[in-house]
PDB file of C-alpha atoms in Angstrom:
ATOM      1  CA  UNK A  77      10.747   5.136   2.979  1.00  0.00           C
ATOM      2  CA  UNK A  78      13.860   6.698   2.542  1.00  0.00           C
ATOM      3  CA  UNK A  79      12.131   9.853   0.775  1.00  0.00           C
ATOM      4  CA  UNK A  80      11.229  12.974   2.923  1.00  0.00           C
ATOM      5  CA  UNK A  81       7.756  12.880   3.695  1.00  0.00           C
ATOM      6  CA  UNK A  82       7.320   8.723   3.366  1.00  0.00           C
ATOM      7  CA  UNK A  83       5.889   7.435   6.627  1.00  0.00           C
ATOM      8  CA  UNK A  84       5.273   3.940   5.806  1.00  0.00           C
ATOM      9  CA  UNK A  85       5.365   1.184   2.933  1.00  0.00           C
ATOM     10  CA  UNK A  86       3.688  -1.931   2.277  1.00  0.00           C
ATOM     11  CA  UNK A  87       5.024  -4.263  -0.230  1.00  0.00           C
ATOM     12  CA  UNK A  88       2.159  -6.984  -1.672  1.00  0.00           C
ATOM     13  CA  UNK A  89       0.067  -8.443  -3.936  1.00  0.00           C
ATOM     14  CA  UNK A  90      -3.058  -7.160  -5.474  1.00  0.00           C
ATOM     15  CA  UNK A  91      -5.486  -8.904  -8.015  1.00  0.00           C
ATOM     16  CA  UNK A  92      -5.122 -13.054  -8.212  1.00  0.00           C
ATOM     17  CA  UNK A  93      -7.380 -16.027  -7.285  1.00  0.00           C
ATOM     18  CA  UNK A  94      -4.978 -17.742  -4.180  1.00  0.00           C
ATOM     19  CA  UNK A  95      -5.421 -16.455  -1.090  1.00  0.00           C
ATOM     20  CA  UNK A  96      -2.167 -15.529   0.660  1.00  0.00           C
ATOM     21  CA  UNK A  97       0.012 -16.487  -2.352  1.00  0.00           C
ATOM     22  CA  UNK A  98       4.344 -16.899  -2.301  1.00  0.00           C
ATOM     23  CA  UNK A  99       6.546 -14.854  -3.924  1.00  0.00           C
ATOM     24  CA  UNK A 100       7.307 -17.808  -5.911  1.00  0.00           C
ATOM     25  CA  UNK A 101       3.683 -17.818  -6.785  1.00  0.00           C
ATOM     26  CA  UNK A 102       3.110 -14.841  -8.001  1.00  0.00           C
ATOM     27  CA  UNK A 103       6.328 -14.710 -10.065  1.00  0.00           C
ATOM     28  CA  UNK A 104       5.629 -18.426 -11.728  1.00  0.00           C
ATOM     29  CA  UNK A 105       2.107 -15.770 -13.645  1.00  0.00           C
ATOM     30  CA  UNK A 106      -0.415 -18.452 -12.453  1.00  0.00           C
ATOM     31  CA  UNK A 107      -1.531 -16.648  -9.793  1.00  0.00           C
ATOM     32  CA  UNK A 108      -3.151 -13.604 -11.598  1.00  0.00           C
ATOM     33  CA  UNK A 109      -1.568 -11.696  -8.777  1.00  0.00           C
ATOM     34  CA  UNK A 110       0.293  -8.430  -9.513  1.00  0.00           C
ATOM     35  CA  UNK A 111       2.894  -7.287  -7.421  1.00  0.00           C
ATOM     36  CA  UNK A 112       1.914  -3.871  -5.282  1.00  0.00           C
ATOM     37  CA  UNK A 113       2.909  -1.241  -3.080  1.00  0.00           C
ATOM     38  CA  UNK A 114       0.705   1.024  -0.495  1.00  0.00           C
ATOM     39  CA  UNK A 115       2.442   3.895   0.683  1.00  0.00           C
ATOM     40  CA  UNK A 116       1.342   6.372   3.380  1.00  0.00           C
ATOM     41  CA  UNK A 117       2.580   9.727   3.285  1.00  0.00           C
ATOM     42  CA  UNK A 118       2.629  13.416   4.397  1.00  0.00           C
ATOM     43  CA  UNK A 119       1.268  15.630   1.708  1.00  0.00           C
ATOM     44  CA  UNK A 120       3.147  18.482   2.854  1.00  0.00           C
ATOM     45  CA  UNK A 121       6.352  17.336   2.917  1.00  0.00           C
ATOM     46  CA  UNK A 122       6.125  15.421  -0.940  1.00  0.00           C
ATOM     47  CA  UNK A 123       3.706  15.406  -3.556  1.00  0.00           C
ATOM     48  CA  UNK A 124       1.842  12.490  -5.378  1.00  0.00           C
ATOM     49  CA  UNK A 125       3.598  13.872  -8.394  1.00  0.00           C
ATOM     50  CA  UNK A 126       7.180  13.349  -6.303  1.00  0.00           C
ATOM     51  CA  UNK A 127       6.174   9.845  -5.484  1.00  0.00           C
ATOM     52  CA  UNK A 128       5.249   8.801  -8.739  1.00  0.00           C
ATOM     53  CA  UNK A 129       8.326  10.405 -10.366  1.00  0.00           C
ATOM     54  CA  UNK A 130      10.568   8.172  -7.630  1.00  0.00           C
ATOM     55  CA  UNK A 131       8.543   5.037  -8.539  1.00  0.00           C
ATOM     56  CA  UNK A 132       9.175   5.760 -12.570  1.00  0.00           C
ATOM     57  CA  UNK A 133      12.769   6.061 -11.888  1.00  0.00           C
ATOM     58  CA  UNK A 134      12.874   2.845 -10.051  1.00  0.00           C
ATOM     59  CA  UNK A 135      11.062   0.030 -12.285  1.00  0.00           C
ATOM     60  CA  UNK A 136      11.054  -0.990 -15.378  1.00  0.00           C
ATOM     61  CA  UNK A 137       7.229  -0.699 -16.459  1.00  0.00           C
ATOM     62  CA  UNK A 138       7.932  -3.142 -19.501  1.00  0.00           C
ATOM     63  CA  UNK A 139       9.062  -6.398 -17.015  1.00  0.00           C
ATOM     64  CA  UNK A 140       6.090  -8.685 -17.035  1.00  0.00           C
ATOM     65  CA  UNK A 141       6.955  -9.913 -13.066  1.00  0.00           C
TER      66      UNK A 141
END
Protein backbone atom coordinates (compact mmCIF):
# COMPACT_ATOMS: atom_id res chain seq x y z
CA UNK A 1 0.00 0.00 0.00
CA UNK A 2 2.69 2.23 0.35
CA UNK A 3 3.20 2.38 -3.62
CA UNK A 4 1.51 5.25 -5.64
CA UNK A 5 -1.45 3.99 -7.17
CA UNK A 6 -2.12 0.91 -4.41
CA UNK A 7 -5.61 1.35 -2.99
CA UNK A 8 -5.96 -1.69 -1.01
CA UNK A 9 -4.26 -5.14 0.03
CA UNK A 10 -5.41 -8.34 1.21
CA UNK A 11 -3.05 -10.70 2.74
CA UNK A 12 -4.40 -14.69 2.69
CA UNK A 13 -4.46 -17.98 1.80
CA UNK A 14 -5.34 -19.56 -1.44
CA UNK A 15 -5.47 -23.36 -2.41
CA UNK A 16 -5.68 -25.98 0.83
CA UNK A 17 -8.33 -28.42 2.19
CA UNK A 18 -9.12 -26.52 5.95
CA UNK A 19 -11.43 -24.06 5.90
CA UNK A 20 -10.28 -20.86 7.63
CA UNK A 21 -6.78 -22.24 8.40
CA UNK A 22 -3.89 -20.41 11.08
CA UNK A 23 -0.92 -19.01 10.13
CA UNK A 24 0.59 -21.74 12.02
CA UNK A 25 -1.30 -24.00 9.73
CA UNK A 26 -0.40 -23.08 6.72
CA UNK A 27 3.30 -22.69 7.60
CA UNK A 28 3.45 -26.41 9.38
CA UNK A 29 2.76 -27.53 4.75
CA UNK A 30 -0.21 -29.75 5.85
CA UNK A 31 -2.61 -27.53 4.89
CA UNK A 32 -2.01 -27.42 1.04
CA UNK A 33 -2.63 -23.75 1.53
CA UNK A 34 -0.35 -21.19 -0.19
CA UNK A 35 0.13 -17.97 1.15
CA UNK A 36 -1.56 -14.95 -1.14
CA UNK A 37 -2.05 -11.47 -1.75
CA UNK A 38 -5.08 -9.52 -3.67
CA UNK A 39 -4.29 -6.13 -4.44
CA UNK A 40 -6.60 -3.45 -5.89
CA UNK A 41 -5.19 -0.75 -7.77
CA UNK A 42 -5.41 2.31 -10.09
CA UNK A 43 -4.13 1.48 -13.50
CA UNK A 44 -3.23 4.90 -14.19
CA UNK A 45 -1.22 5.73 -11.57
CA UNK A 46 1.07 2.08 -11.71
CA UNK A 47 1.25 -0.65 -13.99
CA UNK A 48 0.83 -4.50 -13.50
CA UNK A 49 4.38 -4.58 -14.72
CA UNK A 50 5.30 -1.96 -11.59
CA UNK A 51 3.52 -4.21 -9.20
CA UNK A 52 5.03 -7.26 -10.14
CA UNK A 53 8.54 -5.74 -10.29
CA UNK A 54 7.83 -4.47 -6.37
CA UNK A 55 6.62 -8.00 -5.45
CA UNK A 56 10.01 -9.64 -7.17
CA UNK A 57 12.06 -7.33 -5.19
CA UNK A 58 10.36 -8.25 -2.02
CA UNK A 59 10.28 -12.26 -1.74
CA UNK A 60 12.32 -14.77 -2.14
CA UNK A 61 10.48 -17.06 -4.84
CA UNK A 62 12.77 -20.11 -3.77
CA UNK A 63 11.32 -20.19 0.23
CA UNK A 64 8.94 -23.09 0.32
CA UNK A 65 6.55 -21.10 3.21
Amino acid sequence: EKVEGVLEVVSGYTGGDVEDPTYEQVSSGRTGHYEAVQIYYDPEKVTFEELLDVYWKHINPTDSD
